[in-house]
Amino acid sequence: MIPHQIRSFLEIWKKLPGLGPRAATRLAFFIANMKAEERHALREALAGLDAMDACPECFSLKEEDRSVCAICGNTERKRDLVAVVEKNTDIITLERAREFQGTYLILGDLGTNGILEEHHRKRMEHLKKRIEKEKGTIKEVILAMGPNALSDMVYEMLKRDLSPLGVSVTRLGRGIPTGGEIEFADEETLKSALRRRM
Amino acid sequence: MIPHQIRSFLEIWKKLPGLGPRAATRLAFFIANMKAEERHALREALAGLDAMDACPECFSLKEEDRSVCAICGNTERKRDLVAVVEKNTDIITLERAREFQGTYLILGDLGTNGILEEHHRKRMEHLKKRIEKEKGTIKEVILAMGPNALSDMVYEMLKRDLSPLGVSVTRLGRGIPTGGEIEFADEETLKSALRRRM
């Protein structure tokens, strides 16, 4: 009863975050009812995402033809300060607060299963090497994650690994509710949390 | 700070129903972080929606290479009963209740501005012609829309236009809450509303 094109669309698109079967169904019919040129524009925008890869310094997504991302490549940013975040969208929210002037490192989504994965450890190792390579430039690493058991563990690991290199490891001031996510924090809360980092 | 590919994606995708800027941003980064082949599958599924057009009898979306949709082309469906709905997703929800055996007519989303548009009137005219063409086959037209001022008006117009042709015009039994939408009704409510049509 549902045309096979719609079913094929649902099969794949319903797995994306924030969609699910019902939202994907509405989306499928809405898109199928659009004019061909509007649908073409959606497809072009989607195809554009192919021309991206990870910044070798912070792992945020960047235009493929740049060597580093816009933030790592910006000479106005403070080199002595690195914020460790879970994901790209956290950077966007932090940038919106216009308080942080340093650079970033994306550790990867910590997820909900309470386990630190191999790829998280590799990113921490990468940060350590970056600090050693930049010889004394990086003075402070701020853990910009909501407080929970796993980020507490990351904080302790960073302190253990980076303190011997002369780097002070801090985290966002309380103000972020326990279990909360950076991405959904409002700008004022973020400003105060950046100013009152512990 | 946000790569231009992501910005181009947001510009277009944030306008789709159920997305909005924040959800579209998460979606963009999620997709950009997927493997190239997974992204390719999303694009293929999206492109598949091009090969669809409207059924000439009921206006629901159908595979381009069929002459009518799967329901209008199904000889097991009752030809004497037509349900008038707002949109394709309403048909899916009604079919899930497994109670209605007739065919459909999609009138188009009635929207929220309380005005019956020209394209709604054209669909009603189309239904009238279909009834005349099928000479006495169609005995009953059920208005399958939640009760509100505009659907009440559609009901009165259908009664006025179709009663002289010997067609009884009914609507779903109360059970659908006033102002509610067909698409979100549960199956039991729909069954009872179909059985108790007025």
Short mmCIF file of C-alpha atoms in Angstrom, two decimals:
data_model
loop_
_atom_site.label_atom_id
_atom_site.label_comp_id
_atom_site.label_asym_id
_atom_site.label_seq_id
_atom_site.Cartn_x
_atom_site.Cartn_y
_atom_site.Cartn_z
CA MET A 1 0.00 0.00 0.00
CA ILE A 2 2.98 2.30 0.65
CA PRO A 3 4.86 2.82 -2.64
CA HIS A 4 8.21 1.03 -2.68
CA GLN A 5 10.14 4.28 -3.16
CA ILE A 6 8.71 5.59 0.11
CA ARG A 7 9.47 2.28 1.86
CA SER A 8 13.07 2.33 0.65
CA PHE A 9 13.42 5.90 1.88
CA LEU A 10 11.98 5.04 5.33
CA GLU A 11 14.18 1.97 5.69
CA ILE A 12 17.28 4.14 5.70
CA TRP A 13 16.18 7.58 6.86
CA LYS A 14 14.24 6.42 9.94
CA LYS A 15 17.56 5.43 11.53
CA LEU A 16 18.84 9.00 11.63
CA PRO A 17 18.85 10.87 14.97
CA GLY A 18 15.66 12.85 15.61
CA LEU A 19 13.68 11.08 12.89
CA GLY A 20 12.19 7.64 13.68
CA PRO A 21 9.47 5.92 11.62
CA ARG A 22 6.67 8.49 11.98
CA ALA A 23 8.74 11.61 11.35
CA ALA A 24 10.52 9.89 8.46
CA THR A 25 7.14 8.97 6.90
CA ARG A 26 5.92 12.56 7.03
CA LEU A 27 9.24 13.70 5.59
CA ALA A 28 9.10 11.15 2.75
CA PHE A 29 5.63 12.20 1.61
CA PHE A 30 6.45 15.87 2.02
CA ILE A 31 9.59 15.52 -0.11
CA ALA A 32 7.85 13.34 -2.71
CA ASN A 33 5.20 16.05 -3.05
CA MET A 34 7.74 18.82 -3.59
CA LYS A 35 8.60 20.21 -7.00
CA ALA A 36 11.36 18.32 -8.81
CA GLU A 37 13.75 21.30 -8.58
CA GLU A 38 13.25 21.66 -4.82
CA ARG A 39 13.95 17.96 -4.40
CA HIS A 40 17.04 18.40 -6.54
CA ALA A 41 18.25 21.18 -4.22
CA LEU A 42 17.83 18.88 -1.18
CA ARG A 43 19.88 16.23 -2.95
CA GLU A 44 22.63 18.68 -3.92
CA ALA A 45 22.88 19.93 -0.33
CA LEU A 46 23.13 16.34 0.86
CA ALA A 47 25.79 15.53 -1.72
CA GLY A 48 27.77 18.58 -0.57
CA LEU A 49 28.41 16.83 2.76
CA ASP A 50 30.67 14.42 0.88
CA ALA A 51 33.32 17.10 0.41
CA MET A 52 34.21 17.17 4.10
CA ASP A 53 36.67 15.42 6.33
CA ALA A 54 38.07 15.69 9.86
CA CYS A 55 40.48 18.44 10.93
CA PRO A 56 43.80 16.71 11.80
CA GLU A 57 44.22 18.91 14.90
CA CYS A 58 40.79 18.96 16.55
CA PHE A 59 38.77 16.37 14.55
CA SER A 60 35.90 18.71 13.80
CA LEU A 61 34.47 18.51 10.29
CA LYS A 62 36.10 20.79 7.76
CA GLU A 63 35.99 21.56 4.05
CA GLU A 64 38.04 18.86 2.32
CA ASP A 65 40.23 21.42 0.50
CA ARG A 66 41.42 23.15 3.70
CA SER A 67 44.35 21.66 5.61
CA VAL A 68 42.80 22.45 9.02
CA CYS A 69 39.36 23.69 10.18
CA ALA A 70 38.42 27.38 10.31
CA ILE A 71 39.06 27.57 14.08
CA CYS A 72 42.44 25.78 14.12
CA GLY A 73 43.49 27.85 11.09
CA ASN A 74 42.47 31.16 12.71
CA THR A 75 45.61 32.98 13.97
CA GLU A 76 43.46 35.17 16.27
CA ARG A 77 42.48 32.20 18.44
CA LYS A 78 44.38 31.66 21.70
CA ARG A 79 46.84 28.78 21.32
CA ASP A 80 47.28 28.26 25.05
CA LEU A 81 43.73 27.06 25.70
CA VAL A 82 42.08 23.86 24.40
CA ALA A 83 38.46 22.86 25.11
CA VAL A 84 37.72 19.13 24.98
CA VAL A 85 34.16 18.51 23.78
CA GLU A 86 32.12 15.47 22.78
CA LYS A 87 30.92 16.56 19.35
CA ASN A 88 30.79 19.16 16.60
CA THR A 89 27.43 20.57 17.66
CA ASP A 90 28.90 21.29 21.12
CA ILE A 91 31.47 23.54 19.42
CA ILE A 92 28.68 25.44 17.65
CA THR A 93 26.85 26.02 20.93
CA LEU A 94 30.06 27.12 22.69
CA GLU A 95 30.98 29.49 19.85
CA ARG A 96 27.53 31.05 20.10
CA ALA A 97 28.32 32.09 23.70
CA ARG A 98 31.27 34.18 22.32
CA GLU A 99 33.31 33.61 25.46
CA PHE A 100 35.85 30.99 24.50
CA GLN A 101 38.80 32.09 22.36
CA GLY A 102 40.92 28.94 22.35
CA THR A 103 40.90 25.87 20.12
CA TYR A 104 39.10 22.54 20.51
CA LEU A 105 39.49 18.80 20.59
CA ILE A 106 36.52 16.57 19.79
CA LEU A 107 36.68 13.44 21.93
CA GLY A 108 33.63 11.75 20.40
CA ASP A 109 30.16 11.21 21.83
CA LEU A 110 30.53 9.51 25.24
CA GLY A 111 27.21 7.73 24.67
CA THR A 112 25.05 6.27 27.40
CA ASN A 113 26.62 2.90 28.13
CA GLY A 114 29.12 4.34 30.62
CA ILE A 115 32.17 2.90 28.87
CA LEU A 116 35.15 4.80 27.53
CA GLU A 117 35.90 3.38 24.07
CA GLU A 118 39.18 2.84 22.28
CA HIS A 119 38.52 5.82 19.97
CA HIS A 120 38.07 8.13 22.97
CA ARG A 121 41.42 6.98 24.37
CA LYS A 122 43.10 7.56 21.00
CA ARG A 123 41.84 11.14 20.93
CA MET A 124 43.20 11.76 24.43
CA GLU A 125 46.52 10.31 23.28
CA HIS A 126 46.39 12.62 20.25
CA LEU A 127 45.85 15.64 22.55
CA LYS A 128 48.85 14.63 24.66
CA LYS A 129 51.04 14.39 21.55
CA ARG A 130 49.75 17.77 20.32
CA ILE A 131 50.71 19.31 23.68
CA GLU A 132 54.19 17.75 23.53
CA LYS A 133 54.66 18.85 19.91
CA GLU A 134 53.63 22.45 20.64
CA LYS A 135 56.22 22.55 23.50
CA GLY A 136 54.76 24.67 26.31
CA THR A 137 52.26 26.55 24.15
CA ILE A 138 49.18 24.85 25.59
CA LYS A 139 48.77 25.96 29.21
CA GLU A 140 45.24 24.81 29.98
CA VAL A 141 42.81 22.13 28.88
CA ILE A 142 39.13 22.74 29.72
CA LEU A 143 36.84 19.73 29.78
CA ALA A 144 33.64 21.15 28.27
CA MET A 145 31.23 18.32 29.02
CA GLY A 146 28.24 18.02 31.30
CA PRO A 147 29.17 16.45 34.63
CA ASN A 148 28.47 12.69 34.75
CA ALA A 149 30.34 9.54 35.78
CA LEU A 150 32.10 9.09 32.45
CA SER A 151 33.16 12.72 31.97
CA ASP A 152 34.39 12.70 35.60
CA MET A 153 36.58 9.75 34.58
CA VAL A 154 37.83 11.59 31.49
CA TYR A 155 38.64 14.59 33.72
CA GLU A 156 40.69 12.43 36.09
CA MET A 157 42.52 10.77 33.19
CA LEU A 158 43.35 14.12 31.60
CA LYS A 159 44.65 15.47 34.93
CA ARG A 160 46.80 12.39 35.41
CA ASP A 161 48.22 12.50 31.85
CA LEU A 162 48.58 16.24 31.25
CA SER A 163 49.56 17.69 34.64
CA PRO A 164 53.10 16.25 34.35
CA LEU A 165 53.42 18.24 31.08
CA GLY A 166 52.73 21.49 32.96
CA VAL A 167 49.16 21.82 31.68
CA SER A 168 46.40 22.72 34.11
CA VAL A 169 43.26 20.70 33.51
CA THR A 170 39.98 22.42 34.37
CA ARG A 171 36.32 21.82 33.65
CA LEU A 172 33.28 24.01 33.07
CA GLY A 173 31.94 25.56 36.27
CA ARG A 174 28.87 24.06 37.84
CA GLY A 175 25.89 25.62 36.22
CA ILE A 176 25.57 22.76 33.79
CA PRO A 177 23.03 20.44 35.43
CA THR A 178 24.22 16.89 36.23
CA GLY A 179 23.42 14.55 33.35
CA GLY A 180 22.73 17.54 31.08
CA GLU A 181 24.19 17.98 27.59
CA ILE A 182 26.34 20.90 26.40
CA GLU A 183 24.48 21.12 23.14
CA PHE A 184 21.22 22.25 24.74
CA ALA A 185 22.66 24.72 27.25
CA ASP A 186 21.64 28.36 26.87
CA GLU A 187 24.27 31.03 26.19
CA GLU A 188 24.17 32.66 29.64
CA THR A 189 24.69 29.37 31.43
CA LEU A 190 27.62 28.62 29.15
CA LYS A 191 29.20 32.04 29.74
CA SER A 192 29.01 31.67 33.49
CA ALA A 193 30.27 28.10 33.31
CA LEU A 194 33.26 29.21 31.18
CA ARG A 195 34.07 32.08 33.59
CA ARG A 196 33.72 29.94 36.72
CA ARG A 197 35.65 26.93 35.49
CA MET A 198 37.10 24.88 38.35
CA MET B 1 32.99 28.65 11.83
CA ILE B 2 30.37 26.25 10.47
CA PRO B 3 31.71 24.73 7.21
CA HIS B 4 29.89 26.08 4.15
CA GLN B 5 28.67 22.60 3.16
CA ILE B 6 26.86 22.30 6.49
CA ARG B 7 25.45 25.81 6.13
CA SER B 8 24.14 25.05 2.62
CA PHE B 9 22.54 21.87 3.94
CA LEU B 10 20.86 23.70 6.83
CA GLU B 11 19.59 26.49 4.61
CA ILE B 12 17.38 24.04 2.73
CA TRP B 13 16.77 21.14 5.08
CA LYS B 14 15.71 23.22 8.10
CA LYS B 15 12.53 24.14 6.23
CA LEU B 16 11.25 20.57 6.13
CA PRO B 17 8.43 19.59 8.52
CA GLY B 18 9.66 18.21 11.83
CA LEU B 19 13.21 19.50 11.37
CA GLY B 20 13.92 23.18 12.15
CA PRO B 21 17.42 24.67 12.65
CA ARG B 22 18.55 22.65 15.66
CA ALA B 23 17.40 19.22 14.44
CA ALA B 24 18.76 19.96 10.95
CA THR B 25 22.16 20.86 12.46
CA ARG B 26 22.38 17.58 14.34
CA LEU B 27 21.30 15.75 11.21
CA ALA B 28 23.91 17.54 9.05
CA PHE B 29 26.81 16.64 11.34
CA PHE B 30 25.54 13.12 11.82
CA ILE B 31 25.31 12.57 8.07
CA ALA B 32 28.66 14.27 7.38
CA ASN B 33 30.25 11.89 9.88
CA MET B 34 28.75 8.77 8.26
CA LYS B 35 30.71 6.50 5.95
CA ALA B 36 30.64 7.56 2.30
CA GLU B 37 28.62 4.48 1.30
CA GLU B 38 25.96 5.10 3.95
CA ARG B 39 25.65 8.69 2.76
CA HIS B 40 25.35 7.38 -0.77
CA ALA B 41 22.46 5.12 0.32
CA LEU B 42 20.65 8.12 1.83
CA ARG B 43 21.07 10.00 -1.42
CA GLU B 44 19.83 7.07 -3.52
CA ALA B 45 16.74 6.71 -1.34
CA LEU B 46 16.07 10.43 -1.70
CA ALA B 47 16.54 10.27 -5.47
CA GLY B 48 14.06 7.38 -5.59
CA LEU B 49 11.28 9.77 -4.58
CA ASP B 50 11.63 11.38 -8.01
CA ALA B 51 10.07 8.36 -9.69
CA MET B 52 6.63 9.06 -8.23
CA ASP B 53 3.56 10.98 -9.28
CA ALA B 54 -0.08 11.38 -8.26
CA CYS B 55 -2.71 8.68 -8.85
CA PRO B 56 -5.24 10.17 -11.33
CA GLU B 57 -8.17 8.74 -9.33
CA CYS B 58 -7.33 9.49 -5.69
CA PHE B 59 -4.22 11.76 -5.90
CA SER B 60 -2.15 9.67 -3.54
CA LEU B 61 1.50 9.22 -4.50
CA LYS B 62 2.20 6.21 -6.70
CA GLU B 63 5.05 4.59 -8.57
CA GLU B 64 5.45 6.54 -11.81
CA ASP B 65 5.23 3.37 -13.97
CA ARG B 66 1.81 2.31 -12.63
CA SER B 67 -1.33 3.84 -14.15
CA VAL B 68 -3.11 4.07 -10.77
CA CYS B 69 -2.03 3.59 -7.13
CA ALA B 70 -1.97 0.17 -5.41
CA ILE B 71 -5.33 0.81 -3.69
CA CYS B 72 -7.24 2.14 -6.72
CA GLY B 73 -5.78 -0.71 -8.80
CA ASN B 74 -6.78 -3.40 -6.27
CA THR B 75 -9.92 -5.23 -7.55
CA GLU B 76 -10.64 -6.53 -4.02
CA ARG B 77 -11.38 -3.02 -2.72
CA LYS B 78 -15.03 -1.97 -2.46
CA ARG B 79 -15.89 0.42 -5.27
CA ASP B 80 -19.04 1.77 -3.60
CA LEU B 81 -17.21 3.52 -0.75
CA VAL B 82 -14.82 6.48 -0.96
CA ALA B 83 -13.04 8.06 2.00
CA VAL B 84 -12.03 11.71 1.61
CA VAL B 85 -8.82 12.47 3.55
CA GLU B 86 -6.43 15.40 3.82
CA LYS B 87 -3.15 13.67 3.06
CA ASN B 88 -1.24 10.53 2.19
CA THR B 89 -0.15 9.83 5.76
CA ASP B 90 -3.84 9.78 6.78
CA ILE B 91 -4.36 6.89 4.34
CA ILE B 92 -1.47 4.99 5.94
CA THR B 93 -2.97 5.42 9.41
CA LEU B 94 -6.46 4.40 8.18
CA GLU B 95 -5.09 1.32 6.40
CA ARG B 96 -3.33 0.29 9.61
CA ALA B 97 -6.75 0.06 11.33
CA ARG B 98 -7.73 -2.64 8.74
CA GLU B 99 -11.38 -1.60 8.83
CA PHE B 100 -11.89 0.40 5.65
CA GLN B 101 -12.15 -1.55 2.38
CA GLY B 102 -13.11 1.25 -0.02
CA THR B 103 -10.98 3.67 -2.04
CA TYR B 104 -9.77 7.18 -1.22
CA LEU B 105 -9.65 10.76 -2.38
CA ILE B 106 -6.95 13.09 -1.06
CA LEU B 107 -8.34 16.60 -0.72
CA GLY B 108 -5.07 18.21 0.38
CA ASP B 109 -4.01 19.54 3.77
CA LEU B 110 -6.70 21.95 5.05
CA GLY B 111 -4.01 23.91 6.87
CA THR B 112 -4.65 26.23 9.78
CA ASN B 113 -5.82 29.48 8.17
CA GLY B 114 -9.44 28.35 7.99
CA ILE B 115 -9.77 28.95 4.27
CA LEU B 116 -10.78 26.43 1.62
CA GLU B 117 -8.38 26.88 -1.30
CA GLU B 118 -8.95 26.56 -5.02
CA HIS B 119 -7.06 23.24 -5.14
CA HIS B 120 -9.41 21.79 -2.48
CA ARG B 121 -12.42 22.81 -4.58
CA LYS B 122 -10.89 21.25 -7.68
CA ARG B 123 -10.46 17.93 -5.86
CA MET B 124 -14.11 18.02 -4.77
CA GLU B 125 -15.11 18.73 -8.38
CA HIS B 126 -12.92 15.79 -9.45
CA LEU B 127 -14.73 13.51 -6.99
CA LYS B 128 -18.10 14.63 -8.36
CA LYS B 129 -16.99 13.82 -11.93
CA ARG B 130 -15.62 10.45 -10.81
CA ILE B 131 -19.02 9.64 -9.24
CA GLU B 132 -20.85 10.68 -12.43
CA LYS B 133 -18.44 8.71 -14.62
CA GLU B 134 -18.80 5.54 -12.52
CA LYS B 135 -22.64 5.81 -12.84
CA GLY B 136 -24.18 4.61 -9.56
CA THR B 137 -21.17 2.58 -8.41
CA ILE B 138 -20.20 4.95 -5.61
CA LYS B 139 -22.91 4.81 -2.92
CA GLU B 140 -21.21 6.51 0.01
CA VAL B 141 -18.54 9.13 0.62
CA ILE B 142 -17.02 9.20 4.12
CA LEU B 143 -15.30 12.39 5.22
CA ALA B 144 -12.31 11.04 7.18
CA MET B 145 -11.10 14.23 8.82
CA GLY B 146 -11.01 15.41 12.41
CA PRO B 147 -13.99 17.64 13.22
CA ASN B 148 -13.21 21.36 12.94
CA ALA B 149 -14.78 24.43 11.30
CA LEU B 150 -13.22 23.85 7.89
CA SER B 151 -13.91 20.11 7.67
CA ASP B 152 -17.50 20.85 8.79
CA MET B 153 -17.73 23.17 5.79
CA VAL B 154 -16.29 20.52 3.47
CA TYR B 155 -18.87 18.05 4.84
CA GLU B 156 -21.74 20.44 4.10
CA MET B 157 -20.41 21.14 0.59
CA LEU B 158 -20.04 17.42 -0.17
CA LYS B 159 -23.60 16.75 1.08
CA ARG B 160 -24.96 19.59 -1.08
CA ASP B 161 -23.07 18.48 -4.22
CA LEU B 162 -23.24 14.68 -3.95
CA SER B 163 -26.67 13.96 -2.40
CA PRO B 164 -28.44 14.86 -5.69
CA LEU B 165 -26.33 12.12 -7.33
CA GLY B 166 -27.76 9.52 -4.93
CA VAL B 167 -24.60 9.35 -2.81
CA SER B 168 -24.88 9.38 0.97
CA VAL B 169 -22.26 11.56 2.60
CA THR B 170 -21.13 10.51 6.08
CA ARG B 171 -18.25 11.36 8.39
CA LEU B 172 -16.19 9.47 10.93
CA GLY B 173 -18.06 8.89 14.19
CA ARG B 174 -17.20 11.11 17.11
CA GLY B 175 -14.31 9.56 18.90
CA ILE B 176 -11.87 11.78 17.03
CA PRO B 177 -11.34 14.71 19.41
CA THR B 178 -12.30 18.15 18.05
CA GLY B 179 -9.28 19.82 16.48
CA GLY B 180 -7.41 16.50 16.42
CA GLU B 181 -5.64 15.06 13.42
CA ILE B 182 -6.37 11.73 11.73
CA GLU B 183 -2.70 10.96 11.34
CA PHE B 184 -2.07 10.64 15.07
CA ALA B 185 -5.21 8.68 16.01
CA ASP B 186 -4.71 5.21 17.48
CA GLU B 187 -6.11 2.18 15.67
CA GLU B 188 -8.94 1.44 18.13
CA THR B 189 -10.27 4.98 17.99
CA LEU B 190 -10.19 4.80 14.20
CA LYS B 191 -12.02 1.44 14.14
CA SER B 192 -14.78 2.73 16.35
CA ALA B 193 -15.01 5.97 14.40
CA LEU B 194 -15.32 4.02 11.12
CA ARG B 195 -18.04 1.74 12.59
CA ARG B 196 -20.00 4.58 14.15
CA ARG B 197 -19.87 6.97 11.19
CA MET B 198 -22.77 9.43 11.24
#
